[in-house]
Coordinates of C-alpha atoms in Angstrom, one line a residue:
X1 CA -62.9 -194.1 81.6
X2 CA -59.0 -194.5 80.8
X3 CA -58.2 -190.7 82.1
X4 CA -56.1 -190.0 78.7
X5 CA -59.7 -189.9 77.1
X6 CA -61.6 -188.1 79.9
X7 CA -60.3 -184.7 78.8
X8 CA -60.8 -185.6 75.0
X9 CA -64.7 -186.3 75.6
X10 CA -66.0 -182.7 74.8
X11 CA -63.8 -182.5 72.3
X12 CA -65.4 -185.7 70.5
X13 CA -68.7 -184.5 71.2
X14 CA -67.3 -181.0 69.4
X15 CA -65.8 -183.2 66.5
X16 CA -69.4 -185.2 65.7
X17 CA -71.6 -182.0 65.8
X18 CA -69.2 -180.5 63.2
X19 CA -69.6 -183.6 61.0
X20 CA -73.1 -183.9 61.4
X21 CA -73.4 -180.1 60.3
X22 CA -71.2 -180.8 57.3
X23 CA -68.4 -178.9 58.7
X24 CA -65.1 -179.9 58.2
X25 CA -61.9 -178.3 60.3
X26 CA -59.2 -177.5 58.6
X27 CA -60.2 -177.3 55.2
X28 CA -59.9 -174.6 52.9
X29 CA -62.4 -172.9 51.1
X30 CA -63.3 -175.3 48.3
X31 CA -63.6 -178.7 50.6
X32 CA -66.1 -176.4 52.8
X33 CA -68.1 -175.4 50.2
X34 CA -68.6 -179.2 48.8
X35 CA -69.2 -180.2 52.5
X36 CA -71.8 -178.2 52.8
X37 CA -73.3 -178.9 49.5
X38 CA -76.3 -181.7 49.3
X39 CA -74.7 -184.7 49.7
X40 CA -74.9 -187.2 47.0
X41 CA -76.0 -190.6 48.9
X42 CA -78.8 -189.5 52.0
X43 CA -79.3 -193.0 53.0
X44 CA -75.2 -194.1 52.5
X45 CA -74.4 -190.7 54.6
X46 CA -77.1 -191.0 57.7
X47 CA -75.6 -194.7 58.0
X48 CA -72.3 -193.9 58.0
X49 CA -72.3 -190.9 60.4
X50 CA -73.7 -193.9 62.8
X51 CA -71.5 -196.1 62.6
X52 CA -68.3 -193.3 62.8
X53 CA -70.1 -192.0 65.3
X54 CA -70.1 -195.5 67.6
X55 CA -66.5 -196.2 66.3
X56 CA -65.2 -193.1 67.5
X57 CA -66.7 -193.3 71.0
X58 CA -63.9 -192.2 73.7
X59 CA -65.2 -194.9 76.3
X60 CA -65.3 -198.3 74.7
X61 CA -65.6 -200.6 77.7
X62 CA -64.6 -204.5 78.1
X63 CA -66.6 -206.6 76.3
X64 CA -64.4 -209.7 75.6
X65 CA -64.3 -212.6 77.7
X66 CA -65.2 -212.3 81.6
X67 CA -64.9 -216.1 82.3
X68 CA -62.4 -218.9 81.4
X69 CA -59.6 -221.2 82.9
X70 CA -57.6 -220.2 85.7
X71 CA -53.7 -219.6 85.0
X72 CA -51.7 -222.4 84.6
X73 CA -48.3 -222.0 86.2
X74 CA -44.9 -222.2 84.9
X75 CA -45.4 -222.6 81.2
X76 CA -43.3 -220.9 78.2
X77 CA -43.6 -218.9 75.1
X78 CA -42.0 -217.8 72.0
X79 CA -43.4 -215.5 70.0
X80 CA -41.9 -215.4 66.4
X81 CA -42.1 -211.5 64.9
X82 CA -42.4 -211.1 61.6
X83 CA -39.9 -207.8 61.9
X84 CA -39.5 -205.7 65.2
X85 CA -39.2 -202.8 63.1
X86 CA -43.0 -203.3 62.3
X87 CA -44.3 -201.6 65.0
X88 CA -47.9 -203.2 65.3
X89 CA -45.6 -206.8 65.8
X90 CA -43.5 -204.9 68.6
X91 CA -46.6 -203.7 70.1
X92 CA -48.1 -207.2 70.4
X93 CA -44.7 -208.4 71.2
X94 CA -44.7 -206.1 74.3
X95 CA -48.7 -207.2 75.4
X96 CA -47.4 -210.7 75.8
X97 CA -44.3 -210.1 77.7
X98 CA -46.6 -208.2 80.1
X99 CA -49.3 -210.7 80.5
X100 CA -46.9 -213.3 80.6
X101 CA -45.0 -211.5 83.8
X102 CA -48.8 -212.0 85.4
X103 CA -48.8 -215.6 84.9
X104 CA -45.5 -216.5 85.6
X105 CA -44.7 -218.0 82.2
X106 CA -41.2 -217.6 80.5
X107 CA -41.9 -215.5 77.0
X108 CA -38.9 -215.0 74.6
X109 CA -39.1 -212.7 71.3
X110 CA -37.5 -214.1 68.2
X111 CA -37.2 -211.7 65.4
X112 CA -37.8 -212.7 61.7
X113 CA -36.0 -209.9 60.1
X114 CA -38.7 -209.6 57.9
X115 CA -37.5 -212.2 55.2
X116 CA -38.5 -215.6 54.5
X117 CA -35.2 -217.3 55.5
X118 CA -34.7 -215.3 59.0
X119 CA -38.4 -216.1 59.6
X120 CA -37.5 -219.8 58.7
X121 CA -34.4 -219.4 61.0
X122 CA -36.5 -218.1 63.4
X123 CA -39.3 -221.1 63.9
X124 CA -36.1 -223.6 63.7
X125 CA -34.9 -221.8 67.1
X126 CA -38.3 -221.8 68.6
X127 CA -38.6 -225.5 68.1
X128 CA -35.2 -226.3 69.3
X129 CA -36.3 -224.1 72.8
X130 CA -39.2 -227.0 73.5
X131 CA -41.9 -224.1 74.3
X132 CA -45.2 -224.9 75.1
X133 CA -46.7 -222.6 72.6
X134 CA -45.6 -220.5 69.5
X135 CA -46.9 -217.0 68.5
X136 CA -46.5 -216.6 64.5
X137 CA -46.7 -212.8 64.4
X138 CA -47.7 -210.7 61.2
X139 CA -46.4 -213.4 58.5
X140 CA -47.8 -216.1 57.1
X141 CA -47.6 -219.2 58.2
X142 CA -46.8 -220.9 54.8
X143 CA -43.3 -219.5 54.4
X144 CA -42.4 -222.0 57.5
X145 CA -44.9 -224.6 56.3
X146 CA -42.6 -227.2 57.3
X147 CA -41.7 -226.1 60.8
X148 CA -45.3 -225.4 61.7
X149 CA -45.9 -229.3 60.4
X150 CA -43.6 -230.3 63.0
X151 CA -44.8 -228.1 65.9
X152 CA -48.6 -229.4 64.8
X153 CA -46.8 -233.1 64.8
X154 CA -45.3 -232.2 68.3
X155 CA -48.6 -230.9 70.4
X156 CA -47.2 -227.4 70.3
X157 CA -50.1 -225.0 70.2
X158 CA -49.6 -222.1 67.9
X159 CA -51.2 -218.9 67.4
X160 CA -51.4 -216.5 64.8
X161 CA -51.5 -212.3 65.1
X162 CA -52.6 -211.9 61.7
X163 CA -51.1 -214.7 60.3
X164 CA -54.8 -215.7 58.7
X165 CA -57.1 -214.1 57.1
X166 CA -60.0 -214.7 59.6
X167 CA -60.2 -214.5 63.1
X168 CA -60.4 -217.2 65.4
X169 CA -58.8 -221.3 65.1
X170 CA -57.7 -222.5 61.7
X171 CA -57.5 -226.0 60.3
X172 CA -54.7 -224.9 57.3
X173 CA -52.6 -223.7 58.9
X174 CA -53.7 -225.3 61.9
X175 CA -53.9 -222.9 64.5
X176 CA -55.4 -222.5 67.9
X177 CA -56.3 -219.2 67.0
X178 CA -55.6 -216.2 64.7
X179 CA -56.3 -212.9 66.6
X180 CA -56.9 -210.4 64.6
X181 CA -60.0 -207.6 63.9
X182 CA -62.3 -208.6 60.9
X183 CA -61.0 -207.1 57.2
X184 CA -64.7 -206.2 56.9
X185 CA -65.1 -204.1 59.5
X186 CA -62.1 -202.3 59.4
X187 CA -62.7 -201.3 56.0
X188 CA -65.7 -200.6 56.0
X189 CA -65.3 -198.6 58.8
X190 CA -62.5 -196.3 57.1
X191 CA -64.8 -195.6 54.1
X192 CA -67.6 -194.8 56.1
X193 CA -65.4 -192.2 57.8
X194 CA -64.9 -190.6 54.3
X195 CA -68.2 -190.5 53.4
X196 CA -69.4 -188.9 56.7
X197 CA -66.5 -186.7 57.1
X198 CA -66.9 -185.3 53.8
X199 CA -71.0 -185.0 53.8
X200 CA -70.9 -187.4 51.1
X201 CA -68.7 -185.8 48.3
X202 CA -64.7 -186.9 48.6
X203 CA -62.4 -187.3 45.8
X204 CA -60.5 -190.3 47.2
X205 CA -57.2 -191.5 46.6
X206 CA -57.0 -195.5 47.7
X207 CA -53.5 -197.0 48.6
X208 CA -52.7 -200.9 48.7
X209 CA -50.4 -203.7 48.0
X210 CA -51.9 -205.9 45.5
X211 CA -48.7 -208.1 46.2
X212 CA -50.6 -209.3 49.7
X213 CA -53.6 -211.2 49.4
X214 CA -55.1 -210.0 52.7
X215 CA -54.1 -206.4 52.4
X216 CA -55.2 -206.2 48.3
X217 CA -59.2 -207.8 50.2
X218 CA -59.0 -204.6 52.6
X219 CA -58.4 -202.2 49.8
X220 CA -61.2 -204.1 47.3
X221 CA -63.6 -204.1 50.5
X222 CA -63.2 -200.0 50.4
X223 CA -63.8 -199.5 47.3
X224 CA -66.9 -201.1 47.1
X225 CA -67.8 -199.3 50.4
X226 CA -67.0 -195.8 49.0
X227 CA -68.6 -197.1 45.9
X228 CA -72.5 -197.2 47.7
X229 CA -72.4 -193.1 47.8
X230 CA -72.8 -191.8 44.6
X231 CA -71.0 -188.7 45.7
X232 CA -67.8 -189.9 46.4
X233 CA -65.6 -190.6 43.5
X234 CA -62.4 -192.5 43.6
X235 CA -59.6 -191.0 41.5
X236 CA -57.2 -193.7 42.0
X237 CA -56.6 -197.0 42.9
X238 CA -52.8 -196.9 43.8
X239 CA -50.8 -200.3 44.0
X240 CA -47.7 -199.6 46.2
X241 CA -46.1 -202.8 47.9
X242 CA -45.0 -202.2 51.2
X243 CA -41.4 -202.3 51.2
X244 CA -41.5 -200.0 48.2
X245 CA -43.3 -197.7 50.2
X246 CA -40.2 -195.9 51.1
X247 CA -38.8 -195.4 47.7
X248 CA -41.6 -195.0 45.3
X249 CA -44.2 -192.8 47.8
X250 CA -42.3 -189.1 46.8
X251 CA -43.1 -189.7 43.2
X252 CA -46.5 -191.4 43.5
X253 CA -47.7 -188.6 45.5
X254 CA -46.4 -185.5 43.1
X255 CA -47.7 -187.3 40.2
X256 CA -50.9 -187.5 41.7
X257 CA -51.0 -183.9 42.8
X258 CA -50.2 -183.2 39.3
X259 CA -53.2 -185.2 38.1
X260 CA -55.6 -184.4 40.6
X261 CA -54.4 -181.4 42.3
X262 CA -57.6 -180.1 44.4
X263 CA -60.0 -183.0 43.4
X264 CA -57.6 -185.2 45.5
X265 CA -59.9 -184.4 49.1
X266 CA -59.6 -187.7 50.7
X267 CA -56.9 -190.5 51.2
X268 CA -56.8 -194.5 52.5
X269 CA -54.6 -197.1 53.1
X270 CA -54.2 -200.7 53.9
X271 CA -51.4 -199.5 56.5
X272 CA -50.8 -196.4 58.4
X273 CA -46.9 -196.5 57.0
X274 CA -48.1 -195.0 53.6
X275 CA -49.5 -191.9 55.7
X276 CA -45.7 -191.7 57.2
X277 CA -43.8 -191.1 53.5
X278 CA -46.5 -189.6 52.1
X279 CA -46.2 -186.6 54.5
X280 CA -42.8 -184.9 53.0
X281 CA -44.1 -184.8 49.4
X282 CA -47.3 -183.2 50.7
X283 CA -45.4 -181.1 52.6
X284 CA -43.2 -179.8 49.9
X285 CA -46.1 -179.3 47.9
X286 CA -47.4 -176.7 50.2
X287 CA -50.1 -178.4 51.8
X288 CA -51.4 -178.1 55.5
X289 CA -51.5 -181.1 57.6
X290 CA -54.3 -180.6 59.1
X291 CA -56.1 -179.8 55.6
X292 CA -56.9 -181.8 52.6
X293 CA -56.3 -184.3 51.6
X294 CA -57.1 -186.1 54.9
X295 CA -55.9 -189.3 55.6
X296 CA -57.2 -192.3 56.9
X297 CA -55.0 -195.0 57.5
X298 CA -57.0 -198.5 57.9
X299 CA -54.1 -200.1 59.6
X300 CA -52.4 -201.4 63.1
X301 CA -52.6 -197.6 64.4
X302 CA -48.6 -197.8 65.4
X303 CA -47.5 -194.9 68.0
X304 CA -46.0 -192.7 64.5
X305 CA -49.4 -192.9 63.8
X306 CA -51.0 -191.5 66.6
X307 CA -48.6 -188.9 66.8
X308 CA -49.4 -187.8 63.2
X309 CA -52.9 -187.6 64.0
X310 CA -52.7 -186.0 67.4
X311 CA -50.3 -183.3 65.4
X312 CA -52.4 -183.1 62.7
X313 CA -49.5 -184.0 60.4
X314 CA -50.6 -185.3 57.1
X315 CA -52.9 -188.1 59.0
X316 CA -56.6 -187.3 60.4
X317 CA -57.7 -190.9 61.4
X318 CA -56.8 -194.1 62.2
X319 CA -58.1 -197.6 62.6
X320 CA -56.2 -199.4 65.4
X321 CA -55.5 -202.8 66.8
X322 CA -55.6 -202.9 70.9
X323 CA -51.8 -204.3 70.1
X324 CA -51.4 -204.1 74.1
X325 CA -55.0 -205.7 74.5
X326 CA -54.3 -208.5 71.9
X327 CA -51.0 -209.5 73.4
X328 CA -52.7 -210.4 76.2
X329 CA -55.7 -212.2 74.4
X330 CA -52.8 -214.3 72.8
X331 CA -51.5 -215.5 76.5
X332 CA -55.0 -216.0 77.7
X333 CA -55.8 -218.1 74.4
X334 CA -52.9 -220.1 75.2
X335 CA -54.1 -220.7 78.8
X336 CA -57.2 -222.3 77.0
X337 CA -55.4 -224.8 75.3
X338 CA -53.3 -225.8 78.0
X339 CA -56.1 -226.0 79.9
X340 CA -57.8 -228.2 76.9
X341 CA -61.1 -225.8 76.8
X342 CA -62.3 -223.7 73.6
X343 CA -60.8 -220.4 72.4
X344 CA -62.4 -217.5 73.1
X345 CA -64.1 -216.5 70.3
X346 CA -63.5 -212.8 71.2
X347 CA -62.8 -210.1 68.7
X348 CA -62.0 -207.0 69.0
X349 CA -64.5 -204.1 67.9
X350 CA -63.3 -201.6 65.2
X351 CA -62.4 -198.1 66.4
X352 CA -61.4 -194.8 64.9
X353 CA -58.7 -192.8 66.6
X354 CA -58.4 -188.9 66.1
X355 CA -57.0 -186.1 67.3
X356 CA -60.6 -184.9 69.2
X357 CA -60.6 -188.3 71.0
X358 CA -57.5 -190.0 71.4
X359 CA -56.8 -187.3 74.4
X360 CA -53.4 -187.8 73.2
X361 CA -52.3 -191.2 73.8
X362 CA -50.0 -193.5 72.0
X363 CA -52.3 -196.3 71.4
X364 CA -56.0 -197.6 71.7
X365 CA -57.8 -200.7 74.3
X366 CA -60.3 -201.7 74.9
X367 CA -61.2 -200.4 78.8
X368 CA -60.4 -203.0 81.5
X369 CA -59.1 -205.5 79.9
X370 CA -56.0 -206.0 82.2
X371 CA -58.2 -206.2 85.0
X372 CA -61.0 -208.6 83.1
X373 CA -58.1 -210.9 82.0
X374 CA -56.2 -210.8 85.8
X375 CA -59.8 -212.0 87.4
X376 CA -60.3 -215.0 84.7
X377 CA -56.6 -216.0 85.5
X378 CA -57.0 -216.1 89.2
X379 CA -54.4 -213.2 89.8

């Protein structure tokens, strides 16, 4: 067991009695009264409480690849970031370089800037480097349609970190691989965390950006998740693009106080970011962060948003990538195609990060898989 977790175990343990009673820490009067009331879906709530239960489990051990080609020597990487200000891209950035290191490639960061024409700018300069594979990291890969055509038409094996909507290889875009965990389970699993948390009754508030196709599936996907437990009602369905997050989340979050006040018991979003400008209008409005409404974000699970929900600061949950882990799925993929065998086929499993179990760390993997991936590669 990674010994950041050991100390957290009791506390998980703790943390899933109290849900299983209906108990809810934190809350005030009111959301402890309707926790403990009968729950309005049995069946939905018994089924959920499994499946938090399991996705909050402190030891989650290896269970990715354990065979595959040995490392092949002296190759190079560029991996094309969507924006390094994103911190789940910086975070798979970083899993690369390190896996890389192991091998004994050369892997070079390229930052998009977050806009078509720097992400453009951006493939143009991988392409002129001659690498032997390209990483296209949280964009997709249709705003360089005609760069990726050319890397295709040149033999360059690219993979995609989020770049599709699916996991796994791609024929359009054609891509070796897209690593990523599956929408479905990710939002299923944040609703289910609702439903149990709350004993099956959870006025819930449900953020997205309809402008993304992959993040406006996520948010659908929860809604007709929260929607199997009769209980659990959702006040609003809140469209809030991403970069307008910043501007627009002050006054989305008073007016909703203002039409909800304490009905408003549980929150969502596509992306733990919402969570992060969200928190100084709820302050000012008096609230606790460790009360209600809690917040669940079903998103990369960034370091801000481990700290949030390790301080109990406006954010109880979180649905992480293993960025670390899938930095270094990405180098071992590409050591499949050089080697001209299969992809993996590994994805990884959904987890929920709290403050009882995340014994205070930064980030969430899978267990072992440095020293799974150093014993396929030979090192």
């Amino acid at each position: 067991m990674h010994p950041t977790r050991k100390a957290a175990v009791t506390a998980a343990a703790l943390l899933v009695m109290a849900t299983a009673s209906g108990c809810e820490s934190g809350a005030g009067a009111a959301a402890s009264h309707r926790s403990s009331a009968k729950p309005g879906c049995p069946t939905v709530l018994s089924r959920a409480k499994q499946a938090v239960k399991k996705a909050e489990a402190v030891n989650a051990p290896w269970r990715g690849p354990t065979t595959g080609p040995k490392a092949v020597h002296g190759k190079s990487v560029v991996y094309i970031a969507q924006t390094l200000t994103n911190p789940g891209v910086a975070g798979v950035a970083r899993g690369v370089q390190e896996a890389a290191k192991i091998v004994g490639w050369q892997a070079r960061t390229l930052n998009g800037e977050g806009t078509p024409d720097g992400l453009r700018a951006a493939f143009k300069r991988a392409l002129r480097l001659k690498p032997d594979g390209i990483v296209i990291s949280g964009f997709d890969p249709g705003v360089a349609a005609a760069e990726v055509k050319k890397a295709n038409s040149e033999g360059i094996p690219l993979i995609g970190w989020h770049a599709a909507p699916a996991p796994g290889p791609s024929k359009d875009p054609q891509l070796f691989s897209n690593i990523t965990s599956r929408v479905e389970d990710v939002a299923k699993i944040s609703a289910d965390w609702i439903i149990a948390r709350s004993n099956g009754r959870a006025g819930v508030v449900l953020f997205t950006d309809a402008t993304v196709p992959f993040a406006k599936r996520k948010s659908d996907l929860i809604k007709k998740e929260l929607a199997t437990c009769s209980g659990t009602k959702l006040l609003s369905y809140t469209n809030m693009p991403i970069p307008q997050v910043n501007s627009r989340s002050i006054g989305e979050v008073r007016s909703l106080l203002s039409r909800f006040g304490r009905k408003w018991t549980y929150s969502a979003a596509i992306n733990d970011l919402y969570f992060q400008h969200a928190a100084p209008a709820l302050r000012a409005a008096g609230k606790d962060g460790a009360g209600a409404p809690f917040n669940i974000g079903a998103g990369d699970g960034d370091p801000s948003a481990f700290q949030r929900v390790n301080g109990k600061k406006f954010q109880a949950a979180t649905v992480p990538e293993p960025l670390s882990e899938q930095g270094w799925q990405i180098v071992d993929e590409f050591n499949r195609a050089f080697s001209d065998a299969p992809e993996s086929g590994y994805v990884a499993p959904v987890h929920i990060a709290t403050a009882a179990n995340s014994g205070g760390a930064l980030s969430w993997d899978s267990e072992g898989y440095r020293q799974a991936y150093r014993k396929i590669w030979g090192d």
